[in-house]
């Protein structure tokens, strides 16, 4: 029986180290009532870190892991060390039903490979996908998947991503029938690869599912809030997401240069600082932290490697919500309905 | 014999109509000495429009075209109307050697299809590519190709794009040995598709070419100015470029909202307006206008559909520079060198 209220935390992963992970866990503990944790990693360092967070000690159990996956470890090397690393042991706690979800800020490729090998894909899913939330101009964030788990995808993969992404949007964003679109290089029916066009045909026919298929979406409308779920292969998804991140930073850098270009503009900047802070808050990845591997028999959340305490707490709260609202069951049900109709 | 100094202008294409095209041509005429033009389109409308630009009349010859390609025309329909449309006739003037380049703000797919059919690909090139300039934080703009001409590409296509893109950067940006990178989802050698990895191997070996291959680049560094030429298949290139455009607009919209959120920030905005104007200028596509189809036996420049007078003039000046500095010959030479070494 899965312990819904307990989250397994890889306390060692991430660029920021144990202290930030523990501070994030402590913040999540304060924010969300009744949560409990496995803190997986070097016991001595975790025990030392816990001294700064007395409120966390009672809600946590330390699980010692002698080894750590580094940012440079290749996925193929990492999986051989599943049993001794903090990342591998955190995932194993989910597999054993001791935790409702595992969370790590470590090496994404290694996390994906380990999670896939340990938890296996759900019945009806050919390949898991990495899904994340992007800020948008709409009322809610936008779900995007796959973001790099699968370099090449066929139509069947894309349809499964759409079903999983919609279930995820219903759970994470509290939407009833999320608007789902396929990422493409044009909106006309004939655009794109055969896989994308075939996936569109299948999704147009799937009117019995709790999603609203809206057709194709182009890269320039990713952040407009026109749709709730954007589906793509892992290669273009990774390119698109990183292009969005990079451009937001690029514009922010240009803006900084522009504001520093004269005394007058420096003064203007100081006066309007609350406005630019609002912008910064909206774009700060720590407020949208927590990518999820969908399609596995267990929940694994990837926190951004550079996440700060707030970001880690966001990702943990997010994982808890997905567990509480039983994302896995929703995906299984929707897939069942889709397959039943298609059969 | 190609008339180097004459540019064939599709006066009818683009969202903004004949008046903007002619105003753009007139501005280019003022900016660049000695240029001459074919103005292709509805004779009566062009003649009417020319009344506002007396300086242009002497430098232009009107070529009547009874028909126009619209934004909705499919490429397959468009190519059947090559002989009667302003776009088709402008391209034909290049084919006949009467013009050094053709320029159009019309339907990209139709322009590409017509140019390919009429001008054919250069010897040694399997597929032409669409290349454009993107703003960057570096000293010069960054060339990116392919941007949508080829949905799927093999290693050989990517290598040819790299050679053409480097020749283009040498010509358009006056660089000696442009830094060339392949767009990928990671920088490690094993990342990405087989096509990308094979293209990297070939480019690493091509040390005799006037380019510096720097490996892979990810989406988040497109605008950093680390490289001069970014090579990709048309699908991910289109997604990346549109993601960049969309995000720049997204951030600008957020900024506008933020600045309007209080009187204080409105005042701050007014004071710092010179700074934000600088930003706007840097990101304004009209200052980077002019995508080029590379790999054809003739030069065809695509001006942005929404380009204003400044944008059209930029694209024309750009086309003239590429003609003057003989981009076509440079591409042919580099390809010859590459093939000779590889053979």
PDB file of N, CA and C in Angstrom, chain A residues 74 135-137 151-152 183-185 190 192-193 196 218-220 222-224 235-236 238-240 242-244 246-251 253-255 257-259 264-265 268 270-272 274-275 279 282-283, chain B residues 74 135-137 151-152 183-185 190 192-193 196 218-220 222-224 235-236 238-240 242-244 246-248 250-251 253-255 257-259 264-265 268 270-272 274-275 279 282-283:
ATOM      1  N   UNK A  74      26.848   9.430 -17.059  1.00  0.00           N
ATOM      2  CA  UNK A  74      25.977   9.040 -18.165  1.00  0.00           C
ATOM      3  C   UNK A  74      24.875   8.145 -17.631  1.00  0.00           C
ATOM      4  N   UNK A 135       5.265  29.221 -17.905  1.00  0.00           N
ATOM      5  CA  UNK A 135       4.426  30.404 -17.670  1.00  0.00           C
ATOM      6  C   UNK A 135       3.719  30.816 -18.958  1.00  0.00           C
ATOM      7  N   UNK A 136       2.545  31.400 -18.840  1.00  0.00           N
ATOM      8  CA  UNK A 136       1.818  31.859 -20.026  1.00  0.00           C
ATOM      9  C   UNK A 136       1.088  33.154 -19.723  1.00  0.00           C
ATOM     10  N   UNK A 137       0.565  33.771 -20.768  1.00  0.00           N
ATOM     11  CA  UNK A 137      -0.233  34.983 -20.598  1.00  0.00           C
ATOM     12  C   UNK A 137      -1.674  34.644 -20.226  1.00  0.00           C
ATOM     13  N   UNK A 151      13.880  11.228 -28.309  1.00  0.00           N
ATOM     14  CA  UNK A 151      14.375  12.073 -29.401  1.00  0.00           C
ATOM     15  C   UNK A 151      13.492  11.972 -30.631  1.00  0.00           C
ATOM     16  N   UNK A 152      13.036  10.767 -30.943  1.00  0.00           N
ATOM     17  CA  UNK A 152      12.149  10.597 -32.088  1.00  0.00           C
ATOM     18  C   UNK A 152      10.863   9.908 -31.643  1.00  0.00           C
ATOM     19  N   UNK A 183       2.493  20.550 -31.331  1.00  0.00           N
ATOM     20  CA  UNK A 183       3.465  21.539 -31.817  1.00  0.00           C
ATOM     21  C   UNK A 183       3.808  21.226 -33.274  1.00  0.00           C
ATOM     22  N   UNK A 184       3.715  22.251 -34.130  1.00  0.00           N
ATOM     23  CA  UNK A 184       3.988  22.015 -35.547  1.00  0.00           C
ATOM     24  C   UNK A 184       4.550  23.293 -36.177  1.00  0.00           C
ATOM     25  N   UNK A 185       4.942  23.200 -37.450  1.00  0.00           N
ATOM     26  CA  UNK A 185       5.543  24.362 -38.115  1.00  0.00           C
ATOM     27  C   UNK A 185       4.517  25.139 -38.933  1.00  0.00           C
ATOM     28  N   UNK A 190      -1.991  19.997 -43.565  1.00  0.00           N
ATOM     29  CA  UNK A 190      -0.954  19.279 -44.313  1.00  0.00           C
ATOM     30  C   UNK A 190       0.462  19.524 -43.791  1.00  0.00           C
ATOM     31  N   UNK A 192       3.896  19.668 -41.459  1.00  0.00           N
ATOM     32  CA  UNK A 192       4.621  18.828 -40.522  1.00  0.00           C
ATOM     33  C   UNK A 192       4.925  17.425 -41.009  1.00  0.00           C
ATOM     34  N   UNK A 193       5.369  16.606 -40.086  1.00  0.00           N
ATOM     35  CA  UNK A 193       5.734  15.225 -40.409  1.00  0.00           C
ATOM     36  C   UNK A 193       4.494  14.339 -40.444  1.00  0.00           C
ATOM     37  N   UNK A 196       3.044  13.578 -36.961  1.00  0.00           N
ATOM     38  CA  UNK A 196       2.218  14.631 -36.370  1.00  0.00           C
ATOM     39  C   UNK A 196       0.837  14.652 -37.010  1.00  0.00           C
ATOM     40  N   UNK A 218       1.977  26.760 -33.282  1.00  0.00           N
ATOM     41  CA  UNK A 218       3.333  27.089 -33.723  1.00  0.00           C
ATOM     42  C   UNK A 218       4.162  27.644 -32.562  1.00  0.00           C
ATOM     43  N   UNK A 219       5.456  27.645 -32.769  1.00  0.00           N
ATOM     44  CA  UNK A 219       6.381  28.066 -31.711  1.00  0.00           C
ATOM     45  C   UNK A 219       6.144  29.475 -31.185  1.00  0.00           C
ATOM     46  N   UNK A 220       5.611  30.354 -32.021  1.00  0.00           N
ATOM     47  CA  UNK A 220       5.447  31.741 -31.564  1.00  0.00           C
ATOM     48  C   UNK A 220       4.241  31.927 -30.654  1.00  0.00           C
ATOM     49  N   UNK A 222       3.527  29.602 -28.052  1.00  0.00           N
ATOM     50  CA  UNK A 222       3.687  28.711 -26.902  1.00  0.00           C
ATOM     51  C   UNK A 222       3.231  29.337 -25.597  1.00  0.00           C
ATOM     52  N   UNK A 223       3.495  30.624 -25.425  1.00  0.00           N
ATOM     53  CA  UNK A 223       3.261  31.266 -24.126  1.00  0.00           C
ATOM     54  C   UNK A 223       2.004  32.117 -24.112  1.00  0.00           C
ATOM     55  N   UNK A 224       1.175  32.028 -25.137  1.00  0.00           N
ATOM     56  CA  UNK A 224       0.026  32.929 -25.232  1.00  0.00           C
ATOM     57  C   UNK A 224      -1.129  32.496 -24.355  1.00  0.00           C
ATOM     58  N   UNK A 235      12.732  15.954 -29.001  1.00  0.00           N
ATOM     59  CA  UNK A 235      13.756  16.807 -29.603  1.00  0.00           C
ATOM     60  C   UNK A 235      13.227  18.229 -29.773  1.00  0.00           C
ATOM     61  N   UNK A 236      12.099  18.375 -30.458  1.00  0.00           N
ATOM     62  CA  UNK A 236      11.614  19.743 -30.674  1.00  0.00           C
ATOM     63  C   UNK A 236      11.109  20.362 -29.374  1.00  0.00           C
ATOM     64  N   UNK A 238      12.414  19.925 -26.370  1.00  0.00           N
ATOM     65  CA  UNK A 238      13.602  20.404 -25.672  1.00  0.00           C
ATOM     66  C   UNK A 238      14.112  21.701 -26.309  1.00  0.00           C
ATOM     67  N   UNK A 239      14.158  21.725 -27.636  1.00  0.00           N
ATOM     68  CA  UNK A 239      14.608  22.920 -28.360  1.00  0.00           C
ATOM     69  C   UNK A 239      13.682  24.105 -28.051  1.00  0.00           C
ATOM     70  N   UNK A 240      12.373  23.847 -28.115  1.00  0.00           N
ATOM     71  CA  UNK A 240      11.401  24.937 -27.900  1.00  0.00           C
ATOM     72  C   UNK A 240      11.506  25.480 -26.477  1.00  0.00           C
ATOM     73  N   UNK A 242      13.934  25.285 -24.279  1.00  0.00           N
ATOM     74  CA  UNK A 242      15.195  25.985 -24.019  1.00  0.00           C
ATOM     75  C   UNK A 242      15.254  27.305 -24.784  1.00  0.00           C
ATOM     76  N   UNK A 243      14.641  27.369 -25.976  1.00  0.00           N
ATOM     77  CA  UNK A 243      14.606  28.628 -26.723  1.00  0.00           C
ATOM     78  C   UNK A 243      13.799  29.667 -25.942  1.00  0.00           C
ATOM     79  N   UNK A 244      12.699  29.218 -25.346  1.00  0.00           N
ATOM     80  CA  UNK A 244      11.870  30.123 -24.535  1.00  0.00           C
ATOM     81  C   UNK A 244      12.677  30.632 -23.343  1.00  0.00           C
ATOM     82  N   UNK A 246      15.928  30.691 -22.914  1.00  0.00           N
ATOM     83  CA  UNK A 246      17.070  31.487 -23.355  1.00  0.00           C
ATOM     84  C   UNK A 246      16.651  32.881 -23.793  1.00  0.00           C
ATOM     85  N   UNK A 247      15.524  32.969 -24.478  1.00  0.00           N
ATOM     86  CA  UNK A 247      15.077  34.266 -24.977  1.00  0.00           C
ATOM     87  C   UNK A 247      14.607  35.150 -23.837  1.00  0.00           C
ATOM     88  N   UNK A 248      13.913  34.561 -22.860  1.00  0.00           N
ATOM     89  CA  UNK A 248      13.474  35.357 -21.707  1.00  0.00           C
ATOM     90  C   UNK A 248      14.707  35.960 -21.028  1.00  0.00           C
ATOM     91  N   UNK A 249      15.750  35.152 -20.902  1.00  0.00           N
ATOM     92  CA  UNK A 249      16.971  35.658 -20.276  1.00  0.00           C
ATOM     93  C   UNK A 249      17.635  36.714 -21.173  1.00  0.00           C
ATOM     94  N   UNK A 250      17.634  36.463 -22.480  1.00  0.00           N
ATOM     95  CA  UNK A 250      18.218  37.389 -23.456  1.00  0.00           C
ATOM     96  C   UNK A 250      17.545  38.763 -23.367  1.00  0.00           C
ATOM     97  N   UNK A 251      16.222  38.751 -23.331  1.00  0.00           N
ATOM     98  CA  UNK A 251      15.495  40.021 -23.267  1.00  0.00           C
ATOM     99  C   UNK A 251      15.776  40.713 -21.935  1.00  0.00           C
ATOM    100  N   UNK A 253      18.477  40.485 -20.206  1.00  0.00           N
ATOM    101  CA  UNK A 253      19.840  41.032 -20.285  1.00  0.00           C
ATOM    102  C   UNK A 253      19.872  42.321 -21.102  1.00  0.00           C
ATOM    103  N   UNK A 254      19.147  42.312 -22.225  1.00  0.00           N
ATOM    104  CA  UNK A 254      19.079  43.521 -23.054  1.00  0.00           C
ATOM    105  C   UNK A 254      18.482  44.666 -22.255  1.00  0.00           C
ATOM    106  N   UNK A 255      17.441  44.322 -21.500  1.00  0.00           N
ATOM    107  CA  UNK A 255      16.736  45.318 -20.699  1.00  0.00           C
ATOM    108  C   UNK A 255      17.675  45.913 -19.664  1.00  0.00           C
ATOM    109  N   UNK A 257      20.936  46.056 -19.835  1.00  0.00           N
ATOM    110  CA  UNK A 257      21.862  46.929 -20.559  1.00  0.00           C
ATOM    111  C   UNK A 257      21.206  48.265 -20.868  1.00  0.00           C
ATOM    112  N   UNK A 258      19.949  48.176 -21.348  1.00  0.00           N
ATOM    113  CA  UNK A 258      19.243  49.393 -21.756  1.00  0.00           C
ATOM    114  C   UNK A 258      19.052  50.310 -20.555  1.00  0.00           C
ATOM    115  N   UNK A 259      18.672  49.733 -19.429  1.00  0.00           N
ATOM    116  CA  UNK A 259      18.421  50.542 -18.235  1.00  0.00           C
ATOM    117  C   UNK A 259      19.699  51.148 -17.686  1.00  0.00           C
ATOM    118  N   UNK A 264      19.401  58.760 -16.703  1.00  0.00           N
ATOM    119  CA  UNK A 264      17.960  58.928 -16.772  1.00  0.00           C
ATOM    120  C   UNK A 264      17.246  57.571 -16.716  1.00  0.00           C
ATOM    121  N   UNK A 265      17.754  56.629 -17.516  1.00  0.00           N
ATOM    122  CA  UNK A 265      17.058  55.346 -17.547  1.00  0.00           C
ATOM    123  C   UNK A 265      17.294  54.568 -16.253  1.00  0.00           C
ATOM    124  N   UNK A 268      14.681  55.852 -13.986  1.00  0.00           N
ATOM    125  CA  UNK A 268      13.405  55.274 -14.392  1.00  0.00           C
ATOM    126  C   UNK A 268      13.281  53.841 -13.912  1.00  0.00           C
ATOM    127  N   UNK A 270      14.730  52.475 -11.293  1.00  0.00           N
ATOM    128  CA  UNK A 270      14.529  52.422  -9.842  1.00  0.00           C
ATOM    129  C   UNK A 270      13.073  52.723  -9.486  1.00  0.00           C
ATOM    130  N   UNK A 271      12.518  53.715 -10.160  1.00  0.00           N
ATOM    131  CA  UNK A 271      11.140  54.082  -9.854  1.00  0.00           C
ATOM    132  C   UNK A 271      10.190  52.943 -10.222  1.00  0.00           C
ATOM    133  N   UNK A 272      10.477  52.287 -11.331  1.00  0.00           N
ATOM    134  CA  UNK A 272       9.536  51.256 -11.780  1.00  0.00           C
ATOM    135  C   UNK A 272       9.927  49.864 -11.294  1.00  0.00           C
ATOM    136  N   UNK A 274       9.100  47.998  -8.772  1.00  0.00           N
ATOM    137  CA  UNK A 274       8.032  47.030  -8.457  1.00  0.00           C
ATOM    138  C   UNK A 274       7.511  46.328  -9.717  1.00  0.00           C
ATOM    139  N   UNK A 275       7.459  47.059 -10.814  1.00  0.00           N
ATOM    140  CA  UNK A 275       6.969  46.468 -12.063  1.00  0.00           C
ATOM    141  C   UNK A 275       7.938  45.409 -12.576  1.00  0.00           C
ATOM    142  N   UNK A 279       7.620  41.190 -13.101  1.00  0.00           N
ATOM    143  CA  UNK A 279       8.037  40.456 -14.283  1.00  0.00           C
ATOM    144  C   UNK A 279       8.967  39.314 -13.899  1.00  0.00           C
ATOM    145  N   UNK A 282       7.193  36.494 -12.288  1.00  0.00           N
ATOM    146  CA  UNK A 282       6.403  35.707 -13.237  1.00  0.00           C
ATOM    147  C   UNK A 282       7.289  34.749 -14.031  1.00  0.00           C
ATOM    148  N   UNK A 283       8.493  35.191 -14.361  1.00  0.00           N
ATOM    149  CA  UNK A 283       9.372  34.366 -15.194  1.00  0.00           C
ATOM    150  C   UNK A 283      10.304  33.462 -14.389  1.00  0.00           C
TER     151      UNK A 283
ATOM    152  N   UNK B  74      -1.713  27.423 -51.657  1.00  0.00           N
ATOM    153  CA  UNK B  74      -0.787  26.340 -51.359  1.00  0.00           C
ATOM    154  C   UNK B  74       0.347  26.362 -52.380  1.00  0.00           C
ATOM    155  N   UNK B 135      18.830  38.476 -33.979  1.00  0.00           N
ATOM    156  CA  UNK B 135      19.585  39.351 -33.092  1.00  0.00           C
ATOM    157  C   UNK B 135      20.299  38.531 -32.016  1.00  0.00           C
ATOM    158  N   UNK B 136      21.458  38.996 -31.573  1.00  0.00           N
ATOM    159  CA  UNK B 136      22.184  38.276 -30.525  1.00  0.00           C
ATOM    160  C   UNK B 136      22.840  39.270 -29.580  1.00  0.00           C
ATOM    161  N   UNK B 137      23.374  38.743 -28.481  1.00  0.00           N
ATOM    162  CA  UNK B 137      24.103  39.587 -27.531  1.00  0.00           C
ATOM    163  C   UNK B 137      25.545  39.800 -27.978  1.00  0.00           C
ATOM    164  N   UNK B 151      11.431  19.599 -43.759  1.00  0.00           N
ATOM    165  CA  UNK B 151      10.925  19.114 -42.474  1.00  0.00           C
ATOM    166  C   UNK B 151      11.851  18.070 -41.871  1.00  0.00           C
ATOM    167  N   UNK B 152      12.372  17.187 -42.698  1.00  0.00           N
ATOM    168  CA  UNK B 152      13.303  16.175 -42.187  1.00  0.00           C
ATOM    169  C   UNK B 152      14.610  16.247 -42.975  1.00  0.00           C
ATOM    170  N   UNK B 183      22.414  22.648 -33.949  1.00  0.00           N
ATOM    171  CA  UNK B 183      21.410  22.724 -32.888  1.00  0.00           C
ATOM    172  C   UNK B 183      21.117  21.318 -32.376  1.00  0.00           C
ATOM    173  N   UNK B 184      21.173  21.144 -31.053  1.00  0.00           N
ATOM    174  CA  UNK B 184      20.964  19.818 -30.482  1.00  0.00           C
ATOM    175  C   UNK B 184      20.358  19.939 -29.088  1.00  0.00           C
ATOM    176  N   UNK B 185      19.994  18.804 -28.487  1.00  0.00           N
ATOM    177  CA  UNK B 185      19.356  18.835 -27.165  1.00  0.00           C
ATOM    178  C   UNK B 185      20.371  18.622 -26.050  1.00  0.00           C
ATOM    179  N   UNK B 190      27.256  12.269 -27.698  1.00  0.00           N
ATOM    180  CA  UNK B 190      26.275  11.207 -27.926  1.00  0.00           C
ATOM    181  C   UNK B 190      24.841  11.708 -28.039  1.00  0.00           C
ATOM    182  N   UNK B 192      21.333  13.578 -29.259  1.00  0.00           N
ATOM    183  CA  UNK B 192      20.604  13.879 -30.487  1.00  0.00           C
ATOM    184  C   UNK B 192      20.408  12.719 -31.426  1.00  0.00           C
ATOM    185  N   UNK B 193      19.981  13.030 -32.627  1.00  0.00           N
ATOM    186  CA  UNK B 193      19.700  11.994 -33.624  1.00  0.00           C
ATOM    187  C   UNK B 193      20.991  11.560 -34.318  1.00  0.00           C
ATOM    188  N   UNK B 196      22.376  14.141 -36.807  1.00  0.00           N
ATOM    189  CA  UNK B 196      23.130  15.252 -36.207  1.00  0.00           C
ATOM    190  C   UNK B 196      24.535  14.798 -35.812  1.00  0.00           C
ATOM    191  N   UNK B 218      22.669  24.374 -27.665  1.00  0.00           N
ATOM    192  CA  UNK B 218      21.312  24.115 -27.189  1.00  0.00           C
ATOM    193  C   UNK B 218      20.427  25.346 -27.369  1.00  0.00           C
ATOM    194  N   UNK B 219      19.121  25.116 -27.279  1.00  0.00           N
ATOM    195  CA  UNK B 219      18.142  26.177 -27.520  1.00  0.00           C
ATOM    196  C   UNK B 219      18.301  27.397 -26.632  1.00  0.00           C
ATOM    197  N   UNK B 220      18.803  27.185 -25.411  1.00  0.00           N
ATOM    198  CA  UNK B 220      18.893  28.328 -24.489  1.00  0.00           C
ATOM    199  C   UNK B 220      20.061  29.263 -24.799  1.00  0.00           C
ATOM    200  N   UNK B 222      20.835  30.233 -28.129  1.00  0.00           N
ATOM    201  CA  UNK B 222      20.687  30.717 -29.511  1.00  0.00           C
ATOM    202  C   UNK B 222      21.075  32.175 -29.678  1.00  0.00           C
ATOM    203  N   UNK B 223      20.739  32.996 -28.683  1.00  0.00           N
ATOM    204  CA  UNK B 223      20.899  34.445 -28.843  1.00  0.00           C
ATOM    205  C   UNK B 223      22.112  34.988 -28.094  1.00  0.00           C
ATOM    206  N   UNK B 224      22.969  34.104 -27.595  1.00  0.00           N
ATOM    207  CA  UNK B 224      24.072  34.572 -26.754  1.00  0.00           C
ATOM    208  C   UNK B 224      25.230  35.143 -27.553  1.00  0.00           C
ATOM    209  N   UNK B 235      12.361  21.607 -39.373  1.00  0.00           N
ATOM    210  CA  UNK B 235      11.319  21.503 -38.357  1.00  0.00           C
ATOM    211  C   UNK B 235      11.774  22.160 -37.057  1.00  0.00           C
ATOM    212  N   UNK B 236      12.915  21.715 -36.521  1.00  0.00           N
ATOM    213  CA  UNK B 236      13.330  22.301 -35.241  1.00  0.00           C
ATOM    214  C   UNK B 236      13.774  23.751 -35.414  1.00  0.00           C
ATOM    215  N   UNK B 238      12.409  25.985 -37.440  1.00  0.00           N
ATOM    216  CA  UNK B 238      11.177  26.768 -37.449  1.00  0.00           C
ATOM    217  C   UNK B 238      10.621  26.907 -36.025  1.00  0.00           C
ATOM    218  N   UNK B 239      10.617  25.792 -35.290  1.00  0.00           N
ATOM    219  CA  UNK B 239      10.113  25.805 -33.910  1.00  0.00           C
ATOM    220  C   UNK B 239      10.972  26.748 -33.053  1.00  0.00           C
ATOM    221  N   UNK B 240      12.289  26.631 -33.193  1.00  0.00           N
ATOM    222  CA  UNK B 240      13.194  27.447 -32.370  1.00  0.00           C
ATOM    223  C   UNK B 240      13.019  28.933 -32.693  1.00  0.00           C
ATOM    224  N   UNK B 242      10.552  30.552 -34.109  1.00  0.00           N
ATOM    225  CA  UNK B 242       9.253  31.076 -33.690  1.00  0.00           C
ATOM    226  C   UNK B 242       9.141  31.137 -32.175  1.00  0.00           C
ATOM    227  N   UNK B 243       9.788  30.195 -31.462  1.00  0.00           N
ATOM    228  CA  UNK B 243       9.781  30.257 -29.998  1.00  0.00           C
ATOM    229  C   UNK B 243      10.508  31.511 -29.521  1.00  0.00           C
ATOM    230  N   UNK B 244      11.615  31.828 -30.192  1.00  0.00           N
ATOM    231  CA  UNK B 244      12.368  33.038 -29.845  1.00  0.00           C
ATOM    232  C   UNK B 244      11.499  34.274 -30.084  1.00  0.00           C
ATOM    233  N   UNK B 246       8.232  34.492 -30.363  1.00  0.00           N
ATOM    234  CA  UNK B 246       7.060  34.499 -29.477  1.00  0.00           C
ATOM    235  C   UNK B 246       7.433  34.902 -28.062  1.00  0.00           C
ATOM    236  N   UNK B 247       8.584  34.430 -27.588  1.00  0.00           N
ATOM    237  CA  UNK B 247       8.968  34.736 -26.216  1.00  0.00           C
ATOM    238  C   UNK B 247       9.369  36.196 -26.067  1.00  0.00           C
ATOM    239  N   UNK B 248      10.053  36.730 -27.075  1.00  0.00           N
ATOM    240  CA  UNK B 248      10.419  38.143 -27.026  1.00  0.00           C
ATOM    241  C   UNK B 248       9.143  38.982 -26.918  1.00  0.00           C
ATOM    242  N   UNK B 250       6.243  37.880 -25.788  1.00  0.00           N
ATOM    243  CA  UNK B 250       5.647  37.526 -24.491  1.00  0.00           C
ATOM    244  C   UNK B 250       6.237  38.372 -23.368  1.00  0.00           C
ATOM    245  N   UNK B 251       7.563  38.463 -23.350  1.00  0.00           N
ATOM    246  CA  UNK B 251       8.218  39.239 -22.300  1.00  0.00           C
ATOM    247  C   UNK B 251       7.866  40.718 -22.451  1.00  0.00           C
ATOM    248  N   UNK B 253       5.128  41.902 -23.657  1.00  0.00           N
ATOM    249  CA  UNK B 253       3.748  42.068 -23.184  1.00  0.00           C
ATOM    250  C   UNK B 253       3.671  42.077 -21.663  1.00  0.00           C
ATOM    251  N   UNK B 254       4.425  41.162 -21.052  1.00  0.00           N
ATOM    252  CA  UNK B 254       4.462  41.123 -19.582  1.00  0.00           C
ATOM    253  C   UNK B 254       4.981  42.443 -19.036  1.00  0.00           C
ATOM    254  N   UNK B 255       6.020  42.951 -19.701  1.00  0.00           N
ATOM    255  CA  UNK B 255       6.649  44.187 -19.276  1.00  0.00           C
ATOM    256  C   UNK B 255       5.652  45.333 -19.366  1.00  0.00           C
ATOM    257  N   UNK B 257       2.399  45.103 -19.237  1.00  0.00           N
ATOM    258  CA  UNK B 257       1.453  44.919 -18.133  1.00  0.00           C
ATOM    259  C   UNK B 257       2.048  45.413 -16.824  1.00  0.00           C
ATOM    260  N   UNK B 258       3.312  45.010 -16.597  1.00  0.00           N
ATOM    261  CA  UNK B 258       3.962  45.365 -15.338  1.00  0.00           C
ATOM    262  C   UNK B 258       4.072  46.879 -15.212  1.00  0.00           C
ATOM    263  N   UNK B 259       4.453  47.530 -16.307  1.00  0.00           N
ATOM    264  CA  UNK B 259       4.630  48.981 -16.255  1.00  0.00           C
ATOM    265  C   UNK B 259       3.303  49.700 -16.080  1.00  0.00           C
ATOM    266  N   UNK B 264       3.166  54.658 -10.226  1.00  0.00           N
ATOM    267  CA  UNK B 264       4.605  54.753 -10.001  1.00  0.00           C
ATOM    268  C   UNK B 264       5.381  54.112 -11.144  1.00  0.00           C
ATOM    269  N   UNK B 265       4.940  52.902 -11.527  1.00  0.00           N
ATOM    270  CA  UNK B 265       5.699  52.220 -12.580  1.00  0.00           C
ATOM    271  C   UNK B 265       5.464  52.877 -13.938  1.00  0.00           C
ATOM    272  N   UNK B 268       7.924  55.618 -13.979  1.00  0.00           N
ATOM    273  CA  UNK B 268       9.238  55.018 -14.206  1.00  0.00           C
ATOM    274  C   UNK B 268       9.438  54.667 -15.668  1.00  0.00           C
ATOM    275  N   UNK B 270       7.995  56.053 -18.293  1.00  0.00           N
ATOM    276  CA  UNK B 270       8.155  57.257 -19.112  1.00  0.00           C
ATOM    277  C   UNK B 270       9.576  57.797 -19.007  1.00  0.00           C
ATOM    278  N   UNK B 271      10.097  57.803 -17.788  1.00  0.00           N
ATOM    279  CA  UNK B 271      11.454  58.317 -17.606  1.00  0.00           C
ATOM    280  C   UNK B 271      12.471  57.447 -18.337  1.00  0.00           C
ATOM    281  N   UNK B 272      12.254  56.151 -18.288  1.00  0.00           N
ATOM    282  CA  UNK B 272      13.258  55.270 -18.890  1.00  0.00           C
ATOM    283  C   UNK B 272      12.924  54.921 -20.333  1.00  0.00           C
ATOM    284  N   UNK B 274      13.793  56.052 -23.239  1.00  0.00           N
ATOM    285  CA  UNK B 274      14.910  55.854 -24.184  1.00  0.00           C
ATOM    286  C   UNK B 274      15.499  54.442 -24.086  1.00  0.00           C
ATOM    287  N   UNK B 275      15.538  53.908 -22.862  1.00  0.00           N
ATOM    288  CA  UNK B 275      16.088  52.562 -22.673  1.00  0.00           C
ATOM    289  C   UNK B 275      15.191  51.521 -23.327  1.00  0.00           C
ATOM    290  N   UNK B 279      15.745  48.843 -26.580  1.00  0.00           N
ATOM    291  CA  UNK B 279      15.404  47.419 -26.576  1.00  0.00           C
ATOM    292  C   UNK B 279      14.525  47.082 -27.768  1.00  0.00           C
ATOM    293  N   UNK B 282      16.407  47.013 -30.948  1.00  0.00           N
ATOM    294  CA  UNK B 282      17.259  45.832 -31.081  1.00  0.00           C
ATOM    295  C   UNK B 282      16.450  44.609 -31.484  1.00  0.00           C
ATOM    296  N   UNK B 283      15.220  44.508 -30.974  1.00  0.00           N
ATOM    297  CA  UNK B 283      14.404  43.320 -31.233  1.00  0.00           C
ATOM    298  C   UNK B 283      13.504  43.473 -32.450  1.00  0.00           C
TER     299      UNK B 283
END
